[in-house]
mmCIF file of C-alpha atoms and ligand atoms in Angstrom:
data_model
loop_
_atom_site.group_PDB
_atom_site.id
_atom_site.type_symbol
_atom_site.label_atom_id
_atom_site.label_comp_id
_atom_site.label_asym_id
_atom_site.label_seq_id
_atom_site.Cartn_x
_atom_site.Cartn_y
_atom_site.Cartn_z
ATOM 1 C CA MET Y 655 99.298 79.116 128.661
ATOM 2 C CA SER Y 656 99.014 80.738 125.249
ATOM 3 C CA PHE Y 657 101.884 80.978 122.803
ATOM 4 C CA LEU Y 658 102.526 84.621 123.622
ATOM 5 C CA GLU Y 659 101.411 86.040 126.957
ATOM 6 C CA VAL Y 660 101.709 89.596 128.174
ATOM 7 C CA LYS Y 661 100.878 89.375 131.859
ATOM 8 C CA ARG Y 662 99.919 92.443 133.852
ATOM 9 C CA VAL Y 663 102.661 94.581 132.374
ATOM 10 C CA SER Y 664 103.041 98.188 133.451
ATOM 11 C CA ARG Y 665 105.516 100.715 132.162
ATOM 12 C CA ASP Y 666 105.606 104.094 133.810
ATOM 13 C CA PHE Y 667 107.714 106.817 132.228
ATOM 14 C CA GLY Y 668 107.310 109.014 135.300
ATOM 15 C CA GLU Y 669 104.899 111.715 136.390
ATOM 16 C CA GLY Y 670 102.053 109.218 136.223
ATOM 17 C CA ASN Y 671 102.621 108.780 132.487
ATOM 18 C CA LYS Y 672 101.755 105.104 132.276
ATOM 19 C CA ALA Y 673 102.472 103.973 128.739
ATOM 20 C CA LEU Y 674 101.225 100.507 129.737
ATOM 21 C CA ASP Y 675 98.868 100.045 132.638
ATOM 22 C CA ASP Y 676 98.404 96.496 133.951
ATOM 23 C CA PHE Y 677 98.333 95.306 130.346
ATOM 24 C CA GLN Y 678 97.186 91.768 129.684
ATOM 25 C CA ILE Y 679 96.877 89.945 126.386
ATOM 26 C CA SER Y 680 97.346 86.418 125.049
ATOM 27 C CA ILE Y 681 98.045 85.471 121.472
ATOM 28 C CA GLU Y 682 97.864 82.026 119.900
ATOM 29 C CA GLU Y 683 100.484 80.507 117.626
ATOM 30 C CA GLY Y 684 99.870 81.461 114.004
ATOM 31 C CA GLN Y 685 97.486 84.262 114.951
ATOM 32 C CA ILE Y 686 97.653 87.584 113.127
ATOM 33 C CA LEU Y 687 96.572 90.213 115.611
ATOM 34 C CA SER Y 688 96.118 93.891 114.841
ATOM 35 C CA ILE Y 689 96.414 96.325 117.697
ATOM 36 C CA ILE Y 690 94.768 99.643 117.171
ATOM 37 C CA GLY Y 691 94.904 102.749 119.292
ATOM 38 C CA GLU Y 692 95.369 106.464 118.928
ATOM 39 C CA SER Y 693 98.768 108.105 119.043
ATOM 40 C CA GLY Y 694 100.276 107.862 122.520
ATOM 41 C CA SER Y 695 98.100 104.912 123.585
ATOM 42 C CA GLY Y 696 101.142 102.704 124.233
ATOM 43 C CA LYS Y 697 101.357 100.667 121.025
ATOM 44 C CA SER Y 698 105.086 101.079 120.410
ATOM 45 C CA THR Y 699 105.880 100.532 124.073
ATOM 46 C CA LEU Y 700 103.889 97.292 124.017
ATOM 47 C CA LEU Y 701 105.776 95.936 121.003
ATOM 48 C CA ARG Y 702 109.121 96.945 122.488
ATOM 49 C CA VAL Y 703 108.224 95.205 125.738
ATOM 50 C CA ILE Y 704 107.232 92.039 123.847
ATOM 51 C CA ALA Y 705 110.528 92.193 121.942
ATOM 52 C CA GLY Y 706 112.514 92.513 125.170
ATOM 53 C CA LEU Y 707 113.722 95.973 124.170
ATOM 54 C CA GLU Y 708 111.816 98.010 126.752
ATOM 55 C CA LYS Y 709 111.953 97.682 130.508
ATOM 56 C CA LYS Y 710 108.823 96.599 132.385
ATOM 57 C CA ASP Y 711 108.084 98.139 135.769
ATOM 58 C CA GLU Y 712 105.720 95.283 136.529
ATOM 59 C CA GLY Y 713 104.551 92.092 134.892
ATOM 60 C CA GLU Y 714 105.972 89.437 132.614
ATOM 61 C CA VAL Y 715 106.065 88.419 128.980
ATOM 62 C CA TRP Y 716 106.124 84.729 128.024
ATOM 63 C CA LEU Y 717 106.777 83.314 124.577
ATOM 64 C CA ASP Y 718 106.376 79.620 123.822
ATOM 65 C CA GLY Y 719 106.846 78.686 127.471
ATOM 66 C CA GLU Y 720 109.896 80.889 128.034
ATOM 67 C CA LYS Y 721 110.137 84.162 129.835
ATOM 68 C CA VAL Y 722 111.133 87.151 127.703
ATOM 69 C CA LEU Y 723 113.714 89.211 129.570
ATOM 70 C CA GLY Y 724 113.895 92.989 129.366
ATOM 71 C CA PRO Y 725 116.978 95.042 128.500
ATOM 72 C CA ASP Y 726 117.727 95.415 132.212
ATOM 73 C CA GLU Y 727 117.793 91.633 132.697
ATOM 74 C CA LYS Y 728 119.881 90.562 129.728
ATOM 75 C CA LEU Y 729 123.344 91.446 128.467
ATOM 76 C CA VAL Y 730 122.351 91.908 124.828
ATOM 77 C CA PRO Y 731 118.756 93.190 124.656
ATOM 78 C CA GLY Y 732 116.315 91.570 122.269
ATOM 79 C CA TYR Y 733 115.866 88.158 120.707
ATOM 80 C CA ALA Y 734 116.500 86.833 117.211
ATOM 81 C CA GLU Y 735 113.254 84.887 117.462
ATOM 82 C CA ILE Y 736 111.245 88.040 118.087
ATOM 83 C CA GLN Y 737 111.613 90.395 115.136
ATOM 84 C CA LEU Y 738 110.403 93.985 115.207
ATOM 85 C CA VAL Y 739 109.931 95.919 111.960
ATOM 86 C CA HIS Y 740 109.068 99.598 111.925
ATOM 87 C CA GLN Y 741 108.966 102.554 109.602
ATOM 88 C CA GLN Y 742 112.710 102.995 109.684
ATOM 89 C CA LEU Y 743 113.698 99.941 107.716
ATOM 90 C CA ASN Y 744 117.426 99.954 108.395
ATOM 91 C CA LEU Y 745 118.179 98.104 105.167
ATOM 92 C CA TYR Y 746 121.849 97.825 104.291
ATOM 93 C CA PRO Y 747 122.134 100.523 101.601
ATOM 94 C CA ASN Y 748 125.069 98.939 99.766
ATOM 95 C CA SER Y 749 123.688 95.405 99.785
ATOM 96 C CA THR Y 750 121.291 94.009 97.216
ATOM 97 C CA VAL Y 751 117.774 92.827 97.967
ATOM 98 C CA GLU Y 752 119.054 89.268 98.052
ATOM 99 C CA GLU Y 753 121.944 90.096 100.378
ATOM 100 C CA ASN Y 754 119.691 92.066 102.698
ATOM 101 C CA ILE Y 755 117.226 89.204 103.049
ATOM 102 C CA ALA Y 756 119.956 86.597 103.448
ATOM 103 C CA ARG Y 757 121.968 88.575 106.022
ATOM 104 C CA PRO Y 758 120.409 86.927 109.104
ATOM 105 C CA LEU Y 759 121.088 83.515 107.494
ATOM 106 C CA LEU Y 760 124.870 83.878 107.289
ATOM 107 C CA LEU Y 761 125.525 81.397 110.070
ATOM 108 C CA PHE Y 762 122.940 78.898 108.894
ATOM 109 C CA ASP Y 763 123.587 75.790 106.858
ATOM 110 C CA LYS Y 764 124.241 76.875 103.234
ATOM 111 C CA GLY Y 765 121.640 74.561 101.749
ATOM 112 C CA TYR Y 766 118.957 75.712 104.167
ATOM 113 C CA ALA Y 767 119.894 79.388 103.728
ATOM 114 C CA GLY Y 768 119.664 79.116 99.937
ATOM 115 C CA GLU Y 769 116.285 77.426 100.079
ATOM 116 C CA ARG Y 770 114.898 79.881 102.586
ATOM 117 C CA LEU Y 771 116.075 82.820 100.465
ATOM 118 C CA GLU Y 772 114.398 81.381 97.366
ATOM 119 C CA THR Y 773 111.164 80.759 99.284
ATOM 120 C CA LEU Y 774 111.058 84.345 100.540
ATOM 121 C CA LEU Y 775 112.010 85.914 97.205
ATOM 122 C CA SER Y 776 109.206 84.013 95.562
ATOM 123 C CA LEU Y 777 106.580 84.562 98.290
ATOM 124 C CA PHE Y 778 107.296 88.293 98.377
ATOM 125 C CA GLN Y 779 107.569 88.434 94.577
ATOM 126 C CA LEU Y 780 111.011 89.970 94.828
ATOM 127 C CA GLY Y 781 112.794 87.515 92.534
ATOM 128 C CA SER Y 782 113.133 89.904 89.621
ATOM 129 C CA LEU Y 783 114.446 92.629 91.949
ATOM 130 C CA LYS Y 784 116.961 90.539 93.850
ATOM 131 C CA GLY Y 785 120.026 92.253 92.364
ATOM 132 C CA ARG Y 786 118.848 95.801 93.090
ATOM 133 C CA LEU Y 787 119.994 98.081 95.872
ATOM 134 C CA PRO Y 788 117.413 99.460 98.325
ATOM 135 C CA ARG Y 789 117.532 102.929 96.747
ATOM 136 C CA GLN Y 790 116.492 101.404 93.422
ATOM 137 C CA LEU Y 791 113.203 100.177 94.930
ATOM 138 C CA SER Y 792 109.856 101.830 95.605
ATOM 139 C CA GLY Y 793 108.825 102.428 99.206
ATOM 140 C CA GLY Y 794 106.529 99.408 99.144
ATOM 141 C CA GLN Y 795 109.254 97.170 97.736
ATOM 142 C CA GLN Y 796 111.705 98.332 100.396
ATOM 143 C CA GLN Y 797 109.113 97.570 103.029
ATOM 144 C CA LYS Y 798 108.709 94.054 101.647
ATOM 145 C CA VAL Y 799 112.472 93.494 101.760
ATOM 146 C CA ALA Y 800 112.550 94.575 105.412
ATOM 147 C CA ILE Y 801 109.732 92.190 106.300
ATOM 148 C CA ALA Y 802 111.247 89.334 104.294
ATOM 149 C CA ARG Y 803 114.551 89.903 106.092
ATOM 150 C CA ALA Y 804 112.812 89.856 109.476
ATOM 151 C CA LEU Y 805 111.205 86.523 108.534
ATOM 152 C CA SER Y 806 114.310 84.933 107.059
ATOM 153 C CA SER Y 807 115.519 83.199 110.208
ATOM 154 C CA GLU Y 808 112.003 81.933 110.971
ATOM 155 C CA PRO Y 809 111.312 84.010 114.090
ATOM 156 C CA LYS Y 810 108.581 82.821 116.444
ATOM 157 C CA VAL Y 811 106.906 86.208 116.316
ATOM 158 C CA LEU Y 812 106.925 89.099 113.893
ATOM 159 C CA LEU Y 813 106.091 92.473 115.405
ATOM 160 C CA MET Y 814 105.323 95.400 113.133
ATOM 161 C CA ASP Y 815 105.059 98.968 114.380
ATOM 162 C CA GLU Y 816 103.039 101.057 111.901
ATOM 163 C CA PRO Y 817 105.396 99.984 109.132
ATOM 164 C CA PHE Y 818 103.308 101.342 106.278
ATOM 165 C CA SER Y 819 102.770 104.926 107.391
ATOM 166 C CA ASN Y 820 105.209 106.188 104.771
ATOM 167 C CA LEU Y 821 103.537 104.469 101.840
ATOM 168 C CA ASP Y 822 100.923 106.019 99.601
ATOM 169 C CA SER Y 823 97.522 104.408 99.863
ATOM 170 C CA ILE Y 824 97.765 102.435 96.603
ATOM 171 C CA GLN Y 825 101.121 100.897 97.541
ATOM 172 C CA LYS Y 826 99.820 100.240 101.016
ATOM 173 C CA ARG Y 827 96.715 98.417 99.829
ATOM 174 C CA GLU Y 828 98.807 96.209 97.564
ATOM 175 C CA ILE Y 829 101.325 95.257 100.202
ATOM 176 C CA LEU Y 830 98.660 94.581 102.828
ATOM 177 C CA GLU Y 831 96.884 92.134 100.519
ATOM 178 C CA GLU Y 832 100.150 90.403 99.705
ATOM 179 C CA LEU Y 833 101.096 90.160 103.362
ATOM 180 C CA ARG Y 834 97.819 88.568 104.320
ATOM 181 C CA GLU Y 835 98.603 85.739 101.894
ATOM 182 C CA ILE Y 836 102.239 85.471 102.881
ATOM 183 C CA PHE Y 837 101.523 85.291 106.609
ATOM 184 C CA SER Y 838 98.965 82.564 106.161
ATOM 185 C CA THR Y 839 101.347 80.572 103.919
ATOM 186 C CA LEU Y 840 104.206 80.849 106.419
ATOM 187 C CA ASN Y 841 101.902 80.307 109.402
ATOM 188 C CA VAL Y 842 103.816 82.934 111.367
ATOM 189 C CA THR Y 843 102.532 84.664 114.507
ATOM 190 C CA VAL Y 844 102.195 88.386 113.879
ATOM 191 C CA VAL Y 845 101.347 91.276 116.160
ATOM 192 C CA TRP Y 846 101.145 94.569 114.423
ATOM 193 C CA VAL Y 847 100.016 97.993 115.439
ATOM 194 C CA THR Y 848 98.282 100.644 113.426
ATOM 195 C CA HIS Y 849 96.043 103.619 114.035
ATOM 196 C CA ASP Y 850 94.040 102.801 110.906
ATOM 197 C CA LEU Y 851 91.155 100.366 111.180
ATOM 198 C CA PHE Y 852 91.083 99.797 107.421
ATOM 199 C CA ASP Y 853 94.717 98.704 107.469
ATOM 200 C CA ALA Y 854 93.909 96.373 110.335
ATOM 201 C CA MET Y 855 90.981 94.838 108.463
ATOM 202 C CA ALA Y 856 93.081 94.325 105.344
ATOM 203 C CA ILE Y 857 95.526 92.061 107.116
ATOM 204 C CA SER Y 858 93.775 90.303 109.988
ATOM 205 C CA ASP Y 859 90.460 89.241 111.450
ATOM 206 C CA ASP Y 860 91.522 89.720 115.062
ATOM 207 C CA LEU Y 861 91.719 93.088 116.681
ATOM 208 C CA CYS Y 862 92.646 94.476 120.063
ATOM 209 C CA VAL Y 863 91.734 98.073 120.769
ATOM 210 C CA ILE Y 864 93.947 99.845 123.258
ATOM 211 C CA LYS Y 865 93.489 103.139 125.016
ATOM 212 C CA LYS Y 866 95.745 104.831 127.553
ATOM 213 C CA GLY Y 867 97.913 101.752 127.990
ATOM 214 C CA LYS Y 868 95.050 99.304 128.522
ATOM 215 C CA PRO Y 869 93.367 96.829 126.182
ATOM 216 C CA ILE Y 870 89.710 97.803 126.093
ATOM 217 C CA GLN Y 871 88.272 95.201 123.727
ATOM 218 C CA LYS Y 872 89.668 92.216 121.859
ATOM 219 C CA GLY Y 873 88.036 89.840 119.417
ATOM 220 C CA LYS Y 874 87.061 89.239 115.825
ATOM 221 C CA ILE Y 875 86.715 92.546 113.998
ATOM 222 C CA ALA Y 876 83.180 91.608 112.946
ATOM 223 C CA ASP Y 877 82.216 91.008 116.590
ATOM 224 C CA LEU Y 878 83.701 94.308 117.701
ATOM 225 C CA TYR Y 879 81.633 96.006 115.029
ATOM 226 C CA ALA Y 880 78.450 94.202 116.039
ATOM 227 C CA GLU Y 881 78.962 94.599 119.774
ATOM 228 C CA PRO Y 882 81.355 97.392 120.633
ATOM 229 C CA ASN Y 883 81.771 97.667 124.401
ATOM 230 C CA SER Y 884 82.325 101.409 124.419
ATOM 231 C CA LEU Y 885 81.808 104.596 122.487
ATOM 232 C CA TYR Y 886 85.537 104.561 121.721
ATOM 233 C CA VAL Y 887 85.401 101.169 119.990
ATOM 234 C CA ALA Y 888 82.184 101.984 118.133
ATOM 235 C CA SER Y 889 83.668 105.252 116.869
ATOM 236 C CA LEU Y 890 86.554 103.415 115.200
ATOM 237 C CA PHE Y 891 84.138 102.070 112.617
ATOM 238 C CA GLY Y 892 82.586 105.388 111.678
ATOM 239 C CA PRO Y 893 80.605 108.354 112.950
ATOM 240 C CA ILE Y 894 78.346 107.823 115.969
ATOM 241 C CA ASN Y 895 75.355 110.009 116.795
ATOM 242 C CA GLU Y 896 73.958 110.629 120.244
ATOM 243 C CA ILE Y 897 70.238 109.994 120.628
ATOM 244 C CA PRO Y 898 68.530 112.943 122.326
ATOM 245 C CA ASP Y 899 66.952 112.561 125.764
ATOM 246 C CA ALA Y 900 68.377 109.078 126.237
ATOM 247 C CA HIS Y 901 71.134 107.756 128.448
ATOM 248 C CA HIS Y 902 74.146 106.357 126.583
ATOM 249 C CA LEU Y 903 72.148 105.455 123.484
ATOM 250 C CA TYR Y 904 73.792 105.969 120.139
ATOM 251 C CA LEU Y 905 73.274 105.420 116.437
ATOM 252 C CA ARG Y 906 75.694 104.842 113.584
ATOM 253 C CA SER Y 907 75.568 107.253 110.663
ATOM 254 C CA ILE Y 908 74.584 104.323 108.457
ATOM 255 C CA SER Y 909 71.482 103.667 110.598
ATOM 256 C CA VAL Y 910 70.015 107.147 110.147
ATOM 257 C CA LYS Y 911 67.078 107.201 107.728
ATOM 258 C CA LEU Y 912 66.444 110.436 105.853
ATOM 259 C CA PHE Y 913 63.118 111.826 104.665
ATOM 260 C CA PRO Y 914 62.421 115.070 102.779
ATOM 261 C CA LYS Y 915 59.037 115.727 104.421
ATOM 262 C CA PRO Y 916 57.860 115.870 108.047
ATOM 263 C CA ALA Y 917 55.839 113.019 109.515
ATOM 264 C CA ASN Y 918 55.066 111.464 112.886
ATOM 265 C CA ASN Y 919 58.062 110.501 114.981
ATOM 266 C CA LEU Y 920 60.601 112.090 112.652
ATOM 267 C CA LEU Y 921 63.303 114.340 114.067
ATOM 268 C CA PRO Y 922 63.544 117.616 112.150
ATOM 269 C CA GLY Y 923 66.929 118.954 111.109
ATOM 270 C CA LYS Y 924 68.863 120.938 108.576
ATOM 271 C CA VAL Y 925 71.713 119.827 106.348
ATOM 272 C CA ILE Y 926 74.857 121.724 107.271
ATOM 273 C CA SER Y 927 77.310 120.104 104.892
ATOM 274 C CA SER Y 928 77.561 117.292 102.397
ATOM 275 C CA ARG Y 929 80.778 115.491 101.571
ATOM 276 C CA PHE Y 930 81.258 113.114 98.663
ATOM 277 C CA MET Y 931 82.193 109.554 99.617
ATOM 278 C CA PRO Y 932 82.410 106.635 97.169
ATOM 279 C CA ARG Y 933 79.034 105.121 98.007
ATOM 280 C CA PHE Y 934 77.119 108.007 99.575
ATOM 281 C CA ASN Y 935 77.336 111.645 100.534
ATOM 282 C CA LEU Y 936 78.185 112.063 104.183
ATOM 283 C CA LEU Y 937 75.883 114.693 105.644
ATOM 284 C CA HIS Y 938 76.381 116.778 108.738
ATOM 285 C CA ILE Y 939 72.959 117.602 110.080
ATOM 286 C CA GLY Y 940 71.909 120.084 112.725
ATOM 287 C CA VAL Y 941 69.149 118.257 114.587
ATOM 288 C CA THR Y 942 66.599 120.627 116.114
ATOM 289 C CA GLY Y 943 67.197 121.004 119.844
ATOM 290 C CA LEU Y 944 70.514 119.149 119.775
ATOM 291 C CA GLU Y 945 73.850 120.801 120.339
ATOM 292 C CA LYS Y 946 75.901 118.130 118.609
ATOM 293 C CA GLU Y 947 75.476 117.557 114.879
ATOM 294 C CA TRP Y 948 74.506 114.185 113.507
ATOM 295 C CA GLN Y 949 76.158 112.476 110.596
ATOM 296 C CA ALA Y 950 74.139 110.477 108.092
ATOM 297 C CA GLU Y 951 74.703 108.677 104.816
ATOM 298 C CA ASP Y 952 72.770 110.098 101.905
ATOM 299 C CA GLU Y 953 73.044 107.185 99.494
ATOM 300 C CA HIS Y 954 70.890 108.770 96.796
ATOM 301 C CA ARG Y 955 72.840 112.052 96.992
ATOM 302 C CA MET Y 956 69.553 113.924 97.435
ATOM 303 C CA TYR Y 957 70.320 116.585 99.976
ATOM 304 C CA LYS Y 958 72.407 119.726 99.840
ATOM 305 C CA PRO Y 959 73.481 122.197 102.507
ATOM 306 C CA GLY Y 960 70.549 124.276 103.747
ATOM 307 C CA ASP Y 961 67.927 121.615 102.978
ATOM 308 C CA GLU Y 962 65.413 120.611 105.598
ATOM 309 C CA VAL Y 963 65.561 116.928 106.414
ATOM 310 C CA PHE Y 964 63.650 114.589 108.720
ATOM 311 C CA LEU Y 965 65.311 111.729 110.522
ATOM 312 C CA SER Y 966 64.354 108.372 111.929
ATOM 313 C CA TYR Y 967 65.939 105.064 112.923
ATOM 314 C CA GLU Y 968 65.018 101.535 113.918
ATOM 315 C CA GLN Y 969 65.126 100.567 117.578
ATOM 316 C CA GLY Y 970 67.171 97.515 116.606
ATOM 317 C CA ASP Y 971 70.004 99.749 115.376
ATOM 318 C CA VAL Y 972 70.363 101.612 118.662
ATOM 319 C CA LEU Y 973 73.664 100.980 120.459
ATOM 320 C CA LYS Y 974 73.972 101.228 124.224
ATOM 321 C CA LEU Y 975 77.504 102.381 124.921
ATOM 322 C CA ASN Y 976 79.468 103.653 127.835
ATOM 323 C CA ALA Y 977 81.879 106.486 127.234
HETATM 324 P P1 ADP Z 1892 102.042 104.969 120.537
HETATM 325 O O1 ADP Z 1892 103.036 104.075 119.865
HETATM 326 O O2 ADP Z 1892 100.691 104.328 120.715
HETATM 327 O O3 ADP Z 1892 101.921 106.295 119.880
HETATM 328 P P2 ADP Z 1892 103.975 105.029 122.699
HETATM 329 O O4 ADP Z 1892 104.076 103.640 123.204
HETATM 330 O O5 ADP Z 1892 105.046 105.501 121.816
HETATM 331 O O6 ADP Z 1892 102.537 105.242 122.034
HETATM 332 O O7 ADP Z 1892 103.900 106.014 123.930
HETATM 333 C C1 ADP Z 1892 102.972 105.858 125.004
HETATM 334 C C2 ADP Z 1892 103.198 106.972 126.018
HETATM 335 O O8 ADP Z 1892 104.467 106.820 126.627
HETATM 336 C C3 ADP Z 1892 103.196 108.365 125.408
HETATM 337 O O9 ADP Z 1892 102.586 109.230 126.325
HETATM 338 C C4 ADP Z 1892 104.661 108.681 125.247
HETATM 339 O O10 ADP Z 1892 104.894 110.051 125.321
HETATM 340 C C5 ADP Z 1892 105.283 107.949 126.419
HETATM 341 N N1 ADP Z 1892 106.656 107.493 126.123
HETATM 342 C C6 ADP Z 1892 106.999 106.557 125.222
HETATM 343 N N2 ADP Z 1892 108.341 106.344 125.231
HETATM 344 C C7 ADP Z 1892 108.837 107.171 126.184
HETATM 345 C C8 ADP Z 1892 110.152 107.427 126.696
HETATM 346 N N3 ADP Z 1892 111.218 106.757 126.242
HETATM 347 N N4 ADP Z 1892 110.279 108.356 127.670
HETATM 348 C C9 ADP Z 1892 109.192 109.000 128.160
HETATM 349 N N5 ADP Z 1892 107.936 108.815 127.734
HETATM 350 C C10 ADP Z 1892 107.746 107.906 126.759
HETATM 351 MG MG1 MG Z 1893 104.113 104.334 118.114
#
């Protein structure tokens, strides 16, 4: 059995609204797993079920050989060894950074508590801020305090539910890079959910894609990119074009080759729009005879709206995908 096992869990909120549908996943000790799915796909419900805070209609959750009980099976719901952090940080507003982080350590041995606090302050680079109150910190710093506090009593698992949605992208990038380091130093098991693939990639190599309460693909992010098992998974990584007159054959925008002049075997089209991206202009192209536009990367920034353009691709770049 793996360290953390979610076994055939279903959660039905009524009227056939299955937030989790026969959900199965296993996570190894020390693994950092990102779970990605669109809004309403069941991400928060999954984390709450793992934490023992949400009732399961069917199935079981096991952590380190012990069954995790739901709120209907246990007098005080939840477990100290399973910490859940979300956007609402619930920091103690009148306690300093240091006091907030040390709060879960109150009943621990003084020597241990002091050492643990120092370790976390230094890992999270919060030492110079330890005397401040939460309102005297930036959003990113507050988020770090909340995560440090969740880790203070050495939980077996840290669960994070889109904790960085409030941060601006610069703060977010910084904290994600720091966390990647911190998690590997502490060797903690982390399951975190996001709807942003780039956030997921910043923090972990393992990804599980969920849709309508079911995991649809799990593996190394690089493998999911190379061999997506569905149009849904492929689309997470960028625009996907449908190849005309073919069954379930698709092409990434990056695989489209652009030519200014007609030639054999080129698909004719017209540039509809061009959007600046850091390394290319992203074109929307009306392909002759096709209802749905294609998207292509114009790395030399050659084409403008209204231009004629001719398209080709390599057979090796074609993806066969089911919807
Ligand atoms: P996500 O976090 O991926 O956005 P959620 O787990 O919050 O998704 O929700 C999954 C589905 O379950 C949604 O359709 C949502 O409306 C429904 N849901 C979640 N919590 C409740 C609840 N307490 N009562 C009724 N429906 C709920
Ligand atoms: Mg959610």
